[in-house]
Coordinates of C-alpha atoms in Angstrom, one line a residue:
Chain A
G2 CA 1.7 -14.1 4.6
A3 CA 4.0 -11.4 6.0
G4 CA 1.8 -10.3 8.9
V5 CA -0.6 -11.7 11.5
S6 CA -3.7 -12.9 9.7
Q7 CA -7.1 -13.2 11.4
S8 CA -10.4 -14.6 10.2
P9 CA -13.2 -13.9 10.0
R10 CA -12.7 -10.2 9.8
Y11 CA -16.4 -9.6 10.7
K12 CA -18.8 -11.9 12.4
V13 CA -22.4 -11.3 13.5
A14 CA -23.6 -13.9 15.9
K15 CA -27.0 -14.4 17.5
R16 CA -27.0 -14.4 21.3
G17 CA -26.3 -17.9 22.5
Q18 CA -24.4 -19.0 19.4
D19 CA -20.9 -20.3 19.6
V20 CA -18.1 -18.6 17.6
A21 CA -14.6 -19.5 16.7
L22 CA -12.0 -16.9 15.7
R23 CA -8.8 -17.9 14.0
C24 CA -5.3 -16.4 14.1
D25 CA -2.3 -17.2 11.9
P26 CA 0.8 -15.7 13.5
I27 CA 3.9 -14.6 11.7
S28 CA 5.8 -17.6 10.7
G29 CA 8.4 -18.6 13.3
H30 CA 6.9 -16.5 16.1
V31 CA 6.9 -18.3 19.4
S32 CA 4.7 -16.0 21.4
L33 CA 1.0 -15.5 20.6
F34 CA -1.4 -13.2 22.4
W35 CA -5.2 -12.5 22.3
Y36 CA -6.6 -9.1 23.2
Q37 CA -10.2 -7.8 23.4
Q38 CA -10.9 -4.2 22.4
A39 CA -14.3 -2.8 23.2
L40 CA -15.5 0.3 21.5
G41 CA -13.7 3.4 22.7
Q42 CA -11.3 1.4 24.9
G43 CA -7.8 0.2 24.6
P44 CA -7.0 -3.5 24.0
E45 CA -7.3 -5.7 27.1
F46 CA -5.2 -8.8 27.5
L47 CA -7.0 -12.2 27.3
T48 CA -4.4 -14.9 27.1
Y49 CA -0.9 -15.8 26.0
F50 CA 0.8 -18.8 24.4
Q51 CA 4.4 -19.7 24.1
N52 CA 4.5 -22.3 21.3
E53 CA 1.6 -24.7 22.2
A54 CA 1.6 -23.9 26.0
Q55 CA -0.9 -21.5 27.3
L56 CA 1.1 -19.8 30.0
D57 CA -1.4 -17.1 31.0
K58 CA -5.2 -17.1 30.7
S59 CA -5.9 -14.7 33.5
G60 CA -7.6 -12.2 31.2
L61 CA -10.3 -14.5 29.9
P62 CA -13.5 -13.0 31.2
S63 CA -15.4 -16.2 31.8
D64 CA -15.4 -19.9 31.3
R65 CA -17.3 -19.3 28.1
F66 CA -14.0 -18.2 26.6
F67 CA -11.5 -20.8 25.5
A68 CA -8.3 -20.5 23.5
E69 CA -6.0 -23.2 22.0
R70 CA -2.8 -23.4 19.9
P71 CA -2.4 -27.2 19.5
E72 CA 0.6 -27.2 17.2
G73 CA 2.3 -24.0 18.3
S74 CA 1.3 -22.1 15.2
V75 CA -2.4 -21.3 14.4
S76 CA -4.5 -20.4 17.4
T77 CA -8.3 -20.4 17.8
L78 CA -10.3 -18.3 20.3
K79 CA -13.7 -19.9 21.0
I80 CA -16.6 -18.1 22.7
Q81 CA -19.5 -20.3 23.8
R82 CA -23.1 -19.1 24.2
T83 CA -22.2 -15.6 23.1
Q84 CA -23.7 -12.6 25.0
Q85 CA -24.1 -9.0 23.9
E86 CA -21.3 -7.9 26.1
D87 CA -18.9 -10.1 24.1
S88 CA -19.3 -7.6 21.2
A89 CA -15.8 -6.3 20.6
V90 CA -12.8 -6.5 18.3
Y91 CA -10.6 -9.5 19.1
L92 CA -7.0 -8.8 18.3
C93 CA -4.3 -11.5 17.9
A94 CA -0.7 -10.6 18.1
S95 CA 2.6 -12.5 17.8
S96 CA 6.2 -12.0 18.7
L97 CA 9.5 -13.8 18.1
D98 CA 9.8 -14.7 21.8
F99 CA 8.3 -12.6 24.6
R100 CA 11.2 -13.5 26.8
E101 CA 13.5 -11.3 24.7
A102 CA 13.1 -7.7 26.0
G103 CA 12.6 -5.4 23.2
N104 CA 10.9 -7.9 20.9
T105 CA 8.1 -6.2 19.1
I106 CA 4.6 -7.5 19.2
Y107 CA 2.8 -7.5 15.9
F108 CA -0.9 -7.2 15.8
G109 CA -3.4 -8.5 13.3
E110 CA -6.3 -6.5 11.9
G111 CA -8.7 -8.0 14.3
S112 CA -12.0 -10.0 14.2
W113 CA -15.0 -7.7 14.7
L114 CA -17.6 -9.6 16.6
T115 CA -21.2 -8.3 17.0
V116 CA -23.6 -10.2 19.1
V117 CA -27.3 -9.5 18.4
Chain B
D3 CA -9.0 0.5 37.9
Q4 CA -7.3 2.1 34.9
Q5 CA -3.5 1.5 35.4
V6 CA -2.5 3.3 32.2
K7 CA -4.3 6.6 31.5
Q8 CA -4.4 8.8 28.5
N9 CA -6.4 11.7 29.7
S10 CA -6.8 13.5 26.3
P11 CA -9.2 11.6 24.1
S12 CA -8.3 13.8 21.2
L13 CA -5.7 16.3 20.0
S14 CA -5.5 18.5 16.9
V15 CA -2.2 19.9 15.7
Q16 CA -1.2 22.0 12.7
E17 CA 1.0 20.2 10.1
G18 CA 4.7 20.9 10.7
R19 CA 4.2 21.6 14.4
I20 CA 5.0 19.3 17.3
S21 CA 2.5 16.8 18.6
I22 CA 2.8 15.8 22.2
L23 CA 0.8 12.9 23.5
N24 CA 0.8 12.1 27.2
C25 CA 0.4 9.0 29.3
D26 CA 0.3 8.4 33.0
Y27 CA 0.5 5.1 34.9
T28 CA -0.2 4.0 38.4
N29 CA 1.5 0.6 38.7
S30 CA 5.1 1.1 39.9
M31 CA 5.9 -2.4 38.7
F32 CA 5.7 -1.3 35.1
D33 CA 9.1 -1.3 33.6
Y34 CA 8.7 -1.2 29.8
F35 CA 6.6 1.2 27.8
L36 CA 5.4 1.2 24.2
W37 CA 3.5 3.4 21.9
Y38 CA 1.2 2.0 19.2
K39 CA -0.5 3.8 16.4
K40 CA -3.8 2.6 15.0
Y41 CA -5.6 3.5 11.8
P42 CA -9.4 2.7 11.4
A43 CA -10.1 -1.0 10.7
E44 CA -6.5 -2.0 11.2
G45 CA -4.6 -3.5 14.1
P46 CA -2.2 -1.4 16.3
T47 CA 1.2 -0.8 14.8
F48 CA 4.3 -0.6 17.0
L49 CA 5.9 2.8 17.0
I50 CA 8.5 3.2 19.7
S51 CA 9.4 1.8 23.1
I52 CA 11.4 2.7 26.2
S53 CA 12.7 0.7 29.2
S54 CA 12.8 2.1 32.7
I55 CA 16.6 2.4 32.6
K56 CA 16.3 5.2 30.1
D57 CA 14.5 8.6 30.2
K58 CA 14.5 9.2 26.4
N59 CA 14.4 7.2 23.2
E60 CA 14.4 8.7 19.8
D61 CA 13.5 7.2 16.4
G62 CA 13.3 9.6 13.5
R63 CA 10.5 12.0 14.1
F64 CA 9.3 10.1 17.2
T65 CA 10.8 10.6 20.7
V66 CA 9.5 9.1 23.8
F67 CA 10.3 10.6 27.2
L68 CA 9.9 8.8 30.5
N69 CA 9.7 10.4 33.9
K70 CA 9.6 7.5 36.4
S71 CA 9.2 9.6 39.5
A72 CA 6.1 11.2 38.1
K73 CA 4.9 7.9 36.5
H74 CA 4.5 9.8 33.2
L75 CA 5.6 9.3 29.6
S76 CA 5.1 11.3 26.5
L77 CA 5.4 10.8 22.8
H78 CA 6.7 13.7 20.7
I79 CA 6.2 13.8 17.0
V80 CA 8.1 16.5 15.1
P81 CA 7.3 17.7 12.5
S82 CA 3.8 16.4 12.4
Q83 CA 2.5 15.1 9.1
P84 CA -1.0 14.4 7.8
G85 CA -0.2 10.6 7.8
D86 CA 0.3 10.8 11.5
S87 CA -3.5 11.3 12.0
A88 CA -4.5 8.1 13.9
V89 CA -5.3 6.8 17.4
Y90 CA -2.2 6.5 19.6
F91 CA -2.1 4.0 22.4
C92 CA 0.3 4.0 25.3
A93 CA 1.1 0.5 26.7
A94 CA 3.1 -0.8 29.7
S95 CA 4.6 -4.1 30.8
P96 CA 5.5 -5.1 34.3
N97 CA 8.3 -7.5 33.9
P98 CA 11.9 -6.2 33.3
N99 CA 13.1 -9.4 31.8
F100 CA 10.2 -10.1 29.6
G101 CA 9.6 -6.8 27.9
N102 CA 6.4 -7.5 26.1
E103 CA 4.4 -9.8 28.3
K104 CA 0.8 -8.8 29.1
L105 CA 0.7 -5.3 27.8
T106 CA -1.7 -3.0 29.6
F107 CA -3.1 -0.3 27.3
G108 CA -4.5 3.1 27.8
T109 CA -7.7 4.2 26.1
G110 CA -6.0 6.0 23.3
T111 CA -5.7 9.6 22.0
R112 CA -7.0 10.5 18.6
L113 CA -4.5 12.7 16.8
T114 CA -5.6 14.9 13.9
I115 CA -3.1 16.7 11.9
I116 CA -4.5 19.8 10.2
P117 CA -3.0 20.5 6.8

């Protein structure tokens, strides 16, 4: 596809359940980002990949959050033992190469997670 | 600690007039600034950016102004059109060489253009 694709678009999880959110970046994009957006807030950085290397995971809120990009393309954000405070929109974004100043970051439509 | 602040949660502007959205930041390490537009149920869409070596960048109806000494930037939309109604996010990046790494976003301003 032409844009960043995320699935599922909507997910309702029971508290304690594990969830996996998938991101297909734009073809050829080296850099991939995950952001979390709570209701009424701006997106907050979670983690960043350059190809398959996870260069920054400082924004992951706890060790229940895990992200991977094993082949440098598709990425999965996994949340274990979900809690109600995990309810948010999870945005994936990609860029040609973050090292090039001025490169635009393109966002997907997000995965809306509700934990009940 | 909110490092990027958009103090106006909402703004209403008459169609055809100028819309001015404001953003303040506290981190003096920020060197690259971007504006994103977001429609409901969609991801943010890049609008315009500016690096700290400039004080103005213009793209069609959109102009971004940067005042480094005041740690303030603004987005001007002129003339405003109904399709501009959306939430606008200001974002900042700390690294001068890597323009887009780890963006820090504001909380957004909901712009409504009144026909």
